[in-house]
Coordinates of C-alpha atoms and ligand atoms in Angstrom, one line a residue:
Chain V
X132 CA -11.0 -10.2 11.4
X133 CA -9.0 -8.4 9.2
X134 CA -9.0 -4.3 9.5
X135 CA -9.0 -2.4 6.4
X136 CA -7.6 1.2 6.5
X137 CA -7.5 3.7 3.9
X138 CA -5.5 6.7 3.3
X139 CA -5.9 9.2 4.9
X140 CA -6.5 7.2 7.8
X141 CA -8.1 8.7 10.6
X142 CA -7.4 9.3 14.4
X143 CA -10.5 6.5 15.0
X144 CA -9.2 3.9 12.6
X145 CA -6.0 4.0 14.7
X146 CA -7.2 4.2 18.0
X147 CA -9.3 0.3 17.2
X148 CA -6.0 -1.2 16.6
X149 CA -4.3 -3.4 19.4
X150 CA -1.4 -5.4 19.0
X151 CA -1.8 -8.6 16.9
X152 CA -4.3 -7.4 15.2
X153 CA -3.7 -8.1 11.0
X154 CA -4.5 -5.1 8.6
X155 CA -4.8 -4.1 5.1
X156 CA -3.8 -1.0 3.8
X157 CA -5.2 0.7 0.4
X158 CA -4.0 4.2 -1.0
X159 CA -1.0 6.5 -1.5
X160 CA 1.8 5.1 0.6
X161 CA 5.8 6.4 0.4
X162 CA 9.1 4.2 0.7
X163 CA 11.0 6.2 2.9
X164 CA 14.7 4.7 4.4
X165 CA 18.0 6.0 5.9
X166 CA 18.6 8.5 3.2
X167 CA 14.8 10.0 2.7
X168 CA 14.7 10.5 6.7
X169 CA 17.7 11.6 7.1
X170 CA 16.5 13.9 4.6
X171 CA 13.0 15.0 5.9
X172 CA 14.4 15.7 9.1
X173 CA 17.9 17.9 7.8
X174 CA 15.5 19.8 4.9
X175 CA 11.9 20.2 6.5
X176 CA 12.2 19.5 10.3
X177 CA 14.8 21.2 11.1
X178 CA 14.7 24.0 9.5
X179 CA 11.2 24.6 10.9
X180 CA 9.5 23.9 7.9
X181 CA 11.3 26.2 5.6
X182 CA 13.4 24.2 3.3
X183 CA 15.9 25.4 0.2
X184 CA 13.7 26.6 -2.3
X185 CA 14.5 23.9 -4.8
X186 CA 12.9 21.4 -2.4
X187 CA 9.5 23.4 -1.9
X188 CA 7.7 21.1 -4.4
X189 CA 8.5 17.9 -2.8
X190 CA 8.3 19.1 0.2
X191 CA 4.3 20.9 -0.3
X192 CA 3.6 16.9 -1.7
X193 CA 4.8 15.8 1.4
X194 CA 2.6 17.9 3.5
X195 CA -0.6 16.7 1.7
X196 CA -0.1 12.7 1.4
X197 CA 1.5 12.2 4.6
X198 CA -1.0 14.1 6.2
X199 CA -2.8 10.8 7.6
X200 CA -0.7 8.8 5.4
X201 CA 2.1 6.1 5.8
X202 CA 5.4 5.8 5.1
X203 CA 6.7 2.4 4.1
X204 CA 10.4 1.2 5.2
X205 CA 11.5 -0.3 2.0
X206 CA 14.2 -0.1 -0.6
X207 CA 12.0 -1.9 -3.8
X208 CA 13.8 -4.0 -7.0
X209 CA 12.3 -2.0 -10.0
X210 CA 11.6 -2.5 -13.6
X211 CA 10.8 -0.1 -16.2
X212 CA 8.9 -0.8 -19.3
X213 CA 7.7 1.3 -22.2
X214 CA 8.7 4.6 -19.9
X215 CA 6.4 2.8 -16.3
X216 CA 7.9 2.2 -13.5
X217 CA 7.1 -1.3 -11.9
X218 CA 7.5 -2.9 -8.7
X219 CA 9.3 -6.5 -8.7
X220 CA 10.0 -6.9 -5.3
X221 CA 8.9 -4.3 -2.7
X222 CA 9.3 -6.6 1.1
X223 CA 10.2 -4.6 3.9
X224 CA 13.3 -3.4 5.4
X225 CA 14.5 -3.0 8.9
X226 CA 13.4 -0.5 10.6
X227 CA 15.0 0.3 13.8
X228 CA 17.6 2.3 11.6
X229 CA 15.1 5.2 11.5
X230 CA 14.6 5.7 15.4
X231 CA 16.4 8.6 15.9
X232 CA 14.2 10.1 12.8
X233 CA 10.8 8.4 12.7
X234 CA 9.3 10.3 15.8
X235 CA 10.3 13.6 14.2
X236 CA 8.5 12.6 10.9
X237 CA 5.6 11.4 12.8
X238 CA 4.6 14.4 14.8
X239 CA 5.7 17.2 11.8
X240 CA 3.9 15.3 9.1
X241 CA 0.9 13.6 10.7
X242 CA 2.0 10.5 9.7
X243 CA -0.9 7.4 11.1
X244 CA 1.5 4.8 10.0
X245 CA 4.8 3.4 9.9
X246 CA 5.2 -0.6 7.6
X247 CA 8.6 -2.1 8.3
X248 CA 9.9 -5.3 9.8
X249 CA 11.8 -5.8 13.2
X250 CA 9.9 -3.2 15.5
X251 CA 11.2 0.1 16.5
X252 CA 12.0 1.4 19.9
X253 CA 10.8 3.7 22.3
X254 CA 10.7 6.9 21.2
X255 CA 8.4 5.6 18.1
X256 CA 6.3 4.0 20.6
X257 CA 6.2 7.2 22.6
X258 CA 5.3 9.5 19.1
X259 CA 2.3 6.8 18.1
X260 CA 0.6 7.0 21.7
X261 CA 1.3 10.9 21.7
X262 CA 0.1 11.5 17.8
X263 CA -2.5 8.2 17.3
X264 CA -0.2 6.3 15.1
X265 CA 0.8 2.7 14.6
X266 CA 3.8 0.6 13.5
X267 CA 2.7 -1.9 10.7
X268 CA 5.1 -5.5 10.6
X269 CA 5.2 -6.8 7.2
X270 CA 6.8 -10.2 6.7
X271 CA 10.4 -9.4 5.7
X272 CA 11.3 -11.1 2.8
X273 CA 7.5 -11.4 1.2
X274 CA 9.9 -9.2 -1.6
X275 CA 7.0 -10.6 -5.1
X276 CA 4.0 -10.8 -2.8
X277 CA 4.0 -7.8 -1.4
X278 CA 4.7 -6.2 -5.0
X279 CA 1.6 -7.9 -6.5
X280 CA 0.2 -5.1 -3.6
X281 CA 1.7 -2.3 -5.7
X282 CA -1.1 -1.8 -8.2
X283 CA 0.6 1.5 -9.2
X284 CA 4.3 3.4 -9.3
X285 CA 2.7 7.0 -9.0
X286 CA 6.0 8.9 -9.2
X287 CA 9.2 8.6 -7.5
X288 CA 11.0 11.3 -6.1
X289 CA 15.1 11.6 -5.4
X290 CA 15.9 8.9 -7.6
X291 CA 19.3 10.4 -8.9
X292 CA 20.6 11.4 -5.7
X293 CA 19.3 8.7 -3.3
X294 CA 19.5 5.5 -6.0
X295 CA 17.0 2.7 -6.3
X296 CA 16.6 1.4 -3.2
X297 CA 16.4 4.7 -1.3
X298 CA 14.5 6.9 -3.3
X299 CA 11.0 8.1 -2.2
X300 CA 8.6 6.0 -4.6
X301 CA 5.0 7.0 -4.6
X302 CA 3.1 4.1 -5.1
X303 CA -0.6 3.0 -5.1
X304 CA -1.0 -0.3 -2.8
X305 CA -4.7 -2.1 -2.6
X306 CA -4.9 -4.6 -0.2
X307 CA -1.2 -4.4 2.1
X308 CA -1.3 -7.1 4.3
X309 CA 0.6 -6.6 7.8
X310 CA 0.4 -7.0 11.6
X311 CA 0.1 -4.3 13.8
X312 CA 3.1 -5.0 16.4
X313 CA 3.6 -1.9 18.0
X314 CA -0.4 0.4 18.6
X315 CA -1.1 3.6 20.0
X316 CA -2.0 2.4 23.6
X317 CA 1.8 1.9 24.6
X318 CA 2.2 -1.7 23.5
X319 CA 4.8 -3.6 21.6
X320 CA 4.8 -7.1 20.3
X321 CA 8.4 -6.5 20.4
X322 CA 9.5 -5.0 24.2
X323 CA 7.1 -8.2 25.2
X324 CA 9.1 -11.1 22.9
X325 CA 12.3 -9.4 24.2
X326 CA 11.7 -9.7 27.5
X327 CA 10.3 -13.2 27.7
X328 CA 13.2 -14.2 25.0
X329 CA 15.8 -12.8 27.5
X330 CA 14.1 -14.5 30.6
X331 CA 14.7 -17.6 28.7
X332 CA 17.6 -16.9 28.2
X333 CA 19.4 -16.3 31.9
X334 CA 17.8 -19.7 32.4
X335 CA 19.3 -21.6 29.4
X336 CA 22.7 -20.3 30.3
X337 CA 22.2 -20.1 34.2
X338 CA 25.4 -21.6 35.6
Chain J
X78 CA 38.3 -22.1 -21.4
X79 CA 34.4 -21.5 -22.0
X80 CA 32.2 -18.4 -21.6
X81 CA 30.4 -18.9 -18.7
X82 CA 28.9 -16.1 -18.0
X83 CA 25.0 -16.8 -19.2
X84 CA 25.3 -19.9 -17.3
X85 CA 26.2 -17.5 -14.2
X86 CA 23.2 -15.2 -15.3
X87 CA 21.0 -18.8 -15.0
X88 CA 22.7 -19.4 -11.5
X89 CA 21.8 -16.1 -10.5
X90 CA 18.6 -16.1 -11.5
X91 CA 17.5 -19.4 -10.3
X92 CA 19.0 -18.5 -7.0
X93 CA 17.4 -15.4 -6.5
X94 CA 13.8 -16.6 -7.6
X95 CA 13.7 -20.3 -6.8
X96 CA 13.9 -21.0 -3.1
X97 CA 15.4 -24.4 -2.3
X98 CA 13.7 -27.2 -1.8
X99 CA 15.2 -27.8 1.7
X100 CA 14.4 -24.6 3.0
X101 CA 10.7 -24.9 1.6
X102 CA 10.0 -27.4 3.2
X103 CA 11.5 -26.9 6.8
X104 CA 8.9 -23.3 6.6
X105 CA 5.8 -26.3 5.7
X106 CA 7.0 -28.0 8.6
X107 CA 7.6 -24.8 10.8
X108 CA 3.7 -23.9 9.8
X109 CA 2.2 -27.3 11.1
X110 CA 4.2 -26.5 14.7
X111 CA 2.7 -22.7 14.9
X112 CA -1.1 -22.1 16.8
X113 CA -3.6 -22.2 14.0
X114 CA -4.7 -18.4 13.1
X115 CA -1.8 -16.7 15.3
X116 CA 0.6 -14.3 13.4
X117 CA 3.7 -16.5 13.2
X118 CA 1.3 -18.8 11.1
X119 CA 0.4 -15.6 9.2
X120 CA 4.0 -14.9 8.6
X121 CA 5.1 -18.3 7.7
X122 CA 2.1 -18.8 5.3
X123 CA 2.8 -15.5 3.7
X124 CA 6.6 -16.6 3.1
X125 CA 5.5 -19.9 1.3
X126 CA 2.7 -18.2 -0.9
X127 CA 5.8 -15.7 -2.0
X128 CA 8.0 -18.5 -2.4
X129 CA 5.6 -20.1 -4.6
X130 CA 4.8 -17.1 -6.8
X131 CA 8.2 -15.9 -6.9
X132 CA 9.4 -19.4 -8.5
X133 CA 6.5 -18.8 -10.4
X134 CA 6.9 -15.7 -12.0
X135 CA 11.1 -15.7 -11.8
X136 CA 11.3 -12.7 -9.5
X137 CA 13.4 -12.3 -7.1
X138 CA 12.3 -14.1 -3.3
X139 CA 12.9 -10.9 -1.0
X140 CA 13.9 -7.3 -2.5
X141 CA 17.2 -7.3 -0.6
X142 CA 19.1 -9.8 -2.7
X143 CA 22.3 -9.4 -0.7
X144 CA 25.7 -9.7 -1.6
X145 CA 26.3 -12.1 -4.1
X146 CA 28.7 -14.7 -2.7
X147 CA 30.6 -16.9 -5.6
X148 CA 32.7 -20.2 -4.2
X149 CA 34.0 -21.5 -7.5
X150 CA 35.9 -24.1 -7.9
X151 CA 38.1 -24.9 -10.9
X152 CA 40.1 -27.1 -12.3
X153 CA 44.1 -26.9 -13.2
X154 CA 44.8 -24.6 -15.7
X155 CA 41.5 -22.2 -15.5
X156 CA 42.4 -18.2 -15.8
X157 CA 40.6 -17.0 -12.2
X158 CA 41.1 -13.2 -13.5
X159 CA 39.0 -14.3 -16.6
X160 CA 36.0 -16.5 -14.4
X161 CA 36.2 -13.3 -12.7
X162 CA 35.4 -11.1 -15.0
X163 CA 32.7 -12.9 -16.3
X164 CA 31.1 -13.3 -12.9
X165 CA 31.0 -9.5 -12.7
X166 CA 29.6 -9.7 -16.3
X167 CA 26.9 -12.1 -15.4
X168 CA 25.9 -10.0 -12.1
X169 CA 25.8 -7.0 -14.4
X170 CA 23.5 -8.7 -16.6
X171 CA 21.1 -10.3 -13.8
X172 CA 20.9 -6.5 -12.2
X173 CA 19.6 -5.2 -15.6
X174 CA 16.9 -8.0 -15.7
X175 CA 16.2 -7.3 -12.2
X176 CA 16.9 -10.7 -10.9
X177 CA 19.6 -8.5 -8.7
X178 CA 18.9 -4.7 -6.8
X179 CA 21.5 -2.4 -7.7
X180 CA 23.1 -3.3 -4.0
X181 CA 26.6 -1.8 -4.2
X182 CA 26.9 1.7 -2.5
X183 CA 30.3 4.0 -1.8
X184 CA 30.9 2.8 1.8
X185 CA 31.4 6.6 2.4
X186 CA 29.2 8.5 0.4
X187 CA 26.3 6.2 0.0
X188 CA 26.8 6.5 -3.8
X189 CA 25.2 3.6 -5.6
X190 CA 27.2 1.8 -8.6
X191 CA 24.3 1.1 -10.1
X192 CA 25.0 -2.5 -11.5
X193 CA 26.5 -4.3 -8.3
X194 CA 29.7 -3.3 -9.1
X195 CA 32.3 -2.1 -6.4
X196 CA 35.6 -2.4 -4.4
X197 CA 35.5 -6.3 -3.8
X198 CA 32.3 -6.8 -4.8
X199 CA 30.7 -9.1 -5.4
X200 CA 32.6 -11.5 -3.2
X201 CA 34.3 -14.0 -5.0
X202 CA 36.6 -17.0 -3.8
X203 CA 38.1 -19.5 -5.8
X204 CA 39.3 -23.1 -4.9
X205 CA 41.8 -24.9 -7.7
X206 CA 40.8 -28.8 -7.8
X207 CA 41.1 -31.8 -9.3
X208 CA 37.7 -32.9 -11.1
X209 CA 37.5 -31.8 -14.7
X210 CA 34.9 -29.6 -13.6
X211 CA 33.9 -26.0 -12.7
X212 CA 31.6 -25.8 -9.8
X213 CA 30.2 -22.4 -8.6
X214 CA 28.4 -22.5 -5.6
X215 CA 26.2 -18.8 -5.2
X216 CA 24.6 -17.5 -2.0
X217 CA 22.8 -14.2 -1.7
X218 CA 23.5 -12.9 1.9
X219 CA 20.9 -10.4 2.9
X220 CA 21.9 -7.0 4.7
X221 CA 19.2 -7.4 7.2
X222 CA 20.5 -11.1 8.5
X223 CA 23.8 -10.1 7.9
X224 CA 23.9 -7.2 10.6
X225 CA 22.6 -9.3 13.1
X226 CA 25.3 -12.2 13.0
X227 CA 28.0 -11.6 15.8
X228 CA 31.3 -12.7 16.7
X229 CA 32.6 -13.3 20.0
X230 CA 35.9 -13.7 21.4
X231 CA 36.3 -16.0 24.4
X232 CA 36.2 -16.2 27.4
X233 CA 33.3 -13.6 27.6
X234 CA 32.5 -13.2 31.1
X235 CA 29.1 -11.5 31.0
X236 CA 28.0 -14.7 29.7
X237 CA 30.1 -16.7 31.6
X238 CA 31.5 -18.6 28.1
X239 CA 34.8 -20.5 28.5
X240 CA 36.7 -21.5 25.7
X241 CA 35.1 -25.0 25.4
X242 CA 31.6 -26.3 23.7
X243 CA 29.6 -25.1 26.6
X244 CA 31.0 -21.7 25.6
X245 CA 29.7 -22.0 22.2
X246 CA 26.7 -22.8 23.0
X247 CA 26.2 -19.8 25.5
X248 CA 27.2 -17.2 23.0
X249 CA 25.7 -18.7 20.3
X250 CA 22.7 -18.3 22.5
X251 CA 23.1 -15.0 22.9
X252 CA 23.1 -14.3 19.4
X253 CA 20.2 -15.6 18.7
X254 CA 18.4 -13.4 21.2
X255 CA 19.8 -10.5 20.3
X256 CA 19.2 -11.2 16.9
X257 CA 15.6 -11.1 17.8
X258 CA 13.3 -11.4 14.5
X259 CA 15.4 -8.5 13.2
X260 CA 17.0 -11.4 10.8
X261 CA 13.8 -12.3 9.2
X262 CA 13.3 -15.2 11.4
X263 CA 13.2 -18.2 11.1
X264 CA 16.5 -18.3 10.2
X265 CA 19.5 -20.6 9.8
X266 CA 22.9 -20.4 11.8
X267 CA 26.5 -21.1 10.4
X268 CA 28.5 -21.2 13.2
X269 CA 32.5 -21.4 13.0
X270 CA 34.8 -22.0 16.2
X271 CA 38.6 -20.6 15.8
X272 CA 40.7 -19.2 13.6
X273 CA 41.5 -15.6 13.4
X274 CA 38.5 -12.6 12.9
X275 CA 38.5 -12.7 9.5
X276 CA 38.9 -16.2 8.6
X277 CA 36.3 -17.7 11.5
X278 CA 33.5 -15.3 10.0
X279 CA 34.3 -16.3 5.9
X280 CA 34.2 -19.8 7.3
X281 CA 30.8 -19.5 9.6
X282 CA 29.1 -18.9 5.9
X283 CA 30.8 -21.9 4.9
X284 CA 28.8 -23.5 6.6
X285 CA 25.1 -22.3 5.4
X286 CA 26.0 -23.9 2.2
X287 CA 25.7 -27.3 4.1
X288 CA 21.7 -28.5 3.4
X289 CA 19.4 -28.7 6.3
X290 CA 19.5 -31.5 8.8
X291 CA 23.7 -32.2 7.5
X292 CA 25.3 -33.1 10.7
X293 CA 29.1 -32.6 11.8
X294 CA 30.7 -35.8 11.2
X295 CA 32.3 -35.1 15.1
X296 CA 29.4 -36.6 17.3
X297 CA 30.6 -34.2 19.4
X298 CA 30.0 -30.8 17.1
X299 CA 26.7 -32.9 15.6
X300 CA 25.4 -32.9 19.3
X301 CA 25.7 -29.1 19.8
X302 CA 24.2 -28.4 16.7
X303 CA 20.9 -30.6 17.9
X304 CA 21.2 -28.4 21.1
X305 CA 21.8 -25.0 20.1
X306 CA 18.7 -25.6 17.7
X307 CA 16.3 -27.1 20.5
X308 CA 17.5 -24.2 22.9
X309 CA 17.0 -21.6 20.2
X310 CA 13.5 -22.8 19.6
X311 CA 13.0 -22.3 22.9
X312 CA 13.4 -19.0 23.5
X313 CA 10.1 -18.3 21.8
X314 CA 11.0 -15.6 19.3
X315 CA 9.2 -16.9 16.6
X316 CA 9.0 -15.8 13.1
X317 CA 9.5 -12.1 12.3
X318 CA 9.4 -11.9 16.1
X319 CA 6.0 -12.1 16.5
X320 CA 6.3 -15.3 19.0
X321 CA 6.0 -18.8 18.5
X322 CA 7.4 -21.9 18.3
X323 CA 10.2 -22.0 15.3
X324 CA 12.8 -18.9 15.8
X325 CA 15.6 -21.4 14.0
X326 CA 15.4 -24.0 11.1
X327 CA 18.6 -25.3 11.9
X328 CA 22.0 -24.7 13.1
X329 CA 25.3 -25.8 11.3
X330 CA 29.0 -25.4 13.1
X331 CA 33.0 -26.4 12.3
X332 CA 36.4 -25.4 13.7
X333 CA 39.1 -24.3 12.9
X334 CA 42.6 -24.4 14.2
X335 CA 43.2 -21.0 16.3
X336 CA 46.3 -19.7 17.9
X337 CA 46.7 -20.5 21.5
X338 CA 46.0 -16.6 22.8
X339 CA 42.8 -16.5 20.4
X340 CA 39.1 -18.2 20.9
X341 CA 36.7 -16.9 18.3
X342 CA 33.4 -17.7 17.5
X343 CA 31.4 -16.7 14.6
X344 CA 28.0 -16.8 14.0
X345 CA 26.2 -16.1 10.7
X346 CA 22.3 -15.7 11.0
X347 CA 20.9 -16.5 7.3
X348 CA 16.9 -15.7 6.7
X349 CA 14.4 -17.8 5.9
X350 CA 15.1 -16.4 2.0
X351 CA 18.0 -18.8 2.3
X352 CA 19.1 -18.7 -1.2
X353 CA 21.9 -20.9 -1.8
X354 CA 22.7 -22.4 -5.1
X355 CA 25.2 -24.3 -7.2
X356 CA 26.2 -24.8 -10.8
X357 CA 28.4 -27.4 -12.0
X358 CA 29.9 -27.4 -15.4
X359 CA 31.4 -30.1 -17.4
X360 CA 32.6 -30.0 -21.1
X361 CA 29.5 -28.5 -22.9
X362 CA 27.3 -29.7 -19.9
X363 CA 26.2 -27.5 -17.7
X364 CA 23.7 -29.1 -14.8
X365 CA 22.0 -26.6 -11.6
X366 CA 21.2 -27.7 -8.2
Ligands
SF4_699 S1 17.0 -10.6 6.1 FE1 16.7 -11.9 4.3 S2 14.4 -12.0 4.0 FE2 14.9 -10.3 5.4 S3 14.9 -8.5 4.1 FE3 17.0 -9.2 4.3 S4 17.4 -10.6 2.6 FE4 15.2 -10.3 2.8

């Protein structure tokens, strides 16, 4: 069974999910990667939620689409015709780079779900027990596939300072396949393949 | 000398859009091996419908599309600083159709060039020979695979690795694991054995040219390759790191001479978005494989 969740998602939606279990997402969604978290956390976070007054509009848009939304861990190829943005390539990107941030984000914006590949560590796995949230595995590399997902470029945000891949695109996705590998019940797909991967390993190099 | 350089925007395109065959159809065997309905089937079905439409539709395979990496070799008499120039040209003109992401950032400042220009970048080496030929072999090296390869100097006693195959095979081991799916398993390993840092790591890439299933011409080397790959599979990583039963397609090592006080091995972890590609040119013939 597929579980389909839409934006805003709420506390409920979240709390069915278990590990394995495959998703599709429809809605609003952000990219978000080092520079837009290093970013939310420096301008919004922690400052308390007052920011310099030249980032108030972003950060008000913020507030109200991340509120039950989901941020997506991917720097997209692009294509612009006749003045609309499009999305060629949009697969994720890894997101273990953002641990030091993504617990932050989580808990100031009410954030229900976090797409990337390669799983994310513990203090993410702490922030989606504490605040119902979820991390979302796409498959890395799914670049076209996952842009045929992308039925919309909203608006994109921090283009000039953050470039292409790091900007903060607003984009409308219908039907964003993924895996939940890390739920809000404490377990991770990943910590488990770790630990049986590294069991194997003492034996295959046991002396 | 020619103008190369929409050839080398063809090369570039069909490299970042056209998956090759060998790797397609090591992920069609990979599927066959994973449970029916689990999530490393999911994953490996979702990487060949995207393989499909991105051949289909030219665009590129995975949004990362690396660093470009040009081996060209040339005959007697070519101009290099001219190839080069057009190679930057060409990579230019493949970012503006968006067959490349603007990739190049200010290692400081984060700056992005904006066309996948830069300080030594792209990468390109060039080899003089002596066919009457220019051959240009391209491989786009993800970021993502890229920071999981790891070198290792030996002995390494953690890992109880001496300087011998049996060392090889424990760090290369190691590398794998740590790697986890982080690399967008499954993935391919180039694996070089000597020479100094810089050299043993340039030459461990070498190596992912090589097509699937080529075996060392040292039974020796051939045999570790066989192991390395059987032991990898093992440890159960699966694709994306979800689990299963296919964490490597295949596994591809050489050495190198070394000094005596040195014992380096490389490894290179390639995705499954393995996209390698040549270009051969001959008079007014230009042929891609
Ligand atoms: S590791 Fe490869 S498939 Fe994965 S995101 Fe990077 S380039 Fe794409």
């Amino acid at each position: 069974m597929i579980h389909k969740l839409t934006v805003p998602i709420p506390d409920e939606a979240i709390e069915a999910l278990h590990v394995g279990d495959q998703v599709e997402i429809s809605g609003v969604i952000f990219t978000a990667r080092d520079a837009a978290h290093k970013y939310m956390v420096e301008q919004f976070i922690k400052t308390d939620g007052n920011p310099q007054e030249s980032e108030w509009p972003l950060y008000e848009l913020l507030q109200d689409k991340l509120n039950g939304g989901v941020i997506y861990h991917c720097g997209p190829v692009v294509a612009k015709d006749a003045g609309q943005w499009r999305f060629v390539a949009a697969g994720p990107t890894t997101s273990i780079r953002e641990e030091v941030y993504q617990d932050l984000v989580i808990e100031h914006f009410n954030l229900k779900a976090v797409i990337g590949k390669g799983g994310m560590g513990p203090r993410t796995l702490a922030a989606c027990q504490k605040f119902k949230a979820v991390y979302l595995h796409a498959v890395g590399g799914a670049g076209t596939l996952i842009a045929e997902r992308v039925v919309e470029v909203e608006d994109v945000h921090k283009l000039k300072e953050f470039g292409v891949p790091e900007a903060f695109w607003q984009i409308r996705v219908e039907g964003f396949p993924a895996v939940v590998t890390m739920d809000s019940h404490g377990q991770s797909v990943h910590a488990d393949v770790a630990a049986q991967s590294e069991a194997k390993l003492k034996e295959l190099v046991a002396a | 000398m020619q103008d190369l350089t929409q050839a080398l925007v063809e090369l570039i395109r069909r490299t970042s859009t056209d998956l090759p065959a060998d790797m397609e159809l090591a992920l069609r065997e990979a599927r066959e091996r994973e449970a029916a309905g689990s999530a490393a089937q999911g994953a490996l079905d979702t990487m060949l419908v995207n393989t499909e439409m991105s051949r289909a539709k030219s665009r590129p395979i995975c949004q990362d599309t690396g660093t470009p990496i040009f081996e060209v070799h040339y005959p007697v008499g070519w101009s290099t600083r001219k190839l080069a120039a057009q190679i930057k040209q060409a990579v230019t003109i493949a970012t503006e159709k968006s067959y490349l992401r603007p990739n190049a950032v200010d290692a400081i400042s984060g700056d992005n060039s904006g066309d996948n220009s830069g300080v030594e970048f792209p990468t390109i080496h060039f080899h003089e020979w002596d066919e009457d030929a220019v051959k240009v072999d391209l491989m786009l090296k993800g970021g993502g695979c890229e920071n999981v390869g790891a070198q290792y100097s030996l002995p390494n006693a953690p890992l109880k690795a001496g300087r011998d195959l049996e060392g090889v095979r424990r760090v290369a081991l190691d590398a794998v694991t740590r790697a986890q799916g982080q690399g967008c398993a499954p993935g391919v390993l180039g694996i070089a054995v000597g020479g100094d840092r810089g050299a043993s790591y340039a030459f461990s890439k070498q190596q992912l040219f090589r097509p699937l299933g080529d075996r060392n011409p040292d039974p020796e080397l051939a045999a570790l390759e066989e192991t390395i790959k059987a032991q990898a599979n093992e440890l159960g990583i699966g694709p994306m790191g979800f689990g299963g039963e296919t964490t490597v397609l295949d596994v591809q090592m050489d050495t190198m001479h070394r000094l005596p006080a040195s014992f380096f091995v490389s490894v290179s972890y390639m995705c499954w978005a393995n996209r390698r590609r040549s270009m051969t040119v001959r008079g007014d013939e230009v042929t891609y494989s």
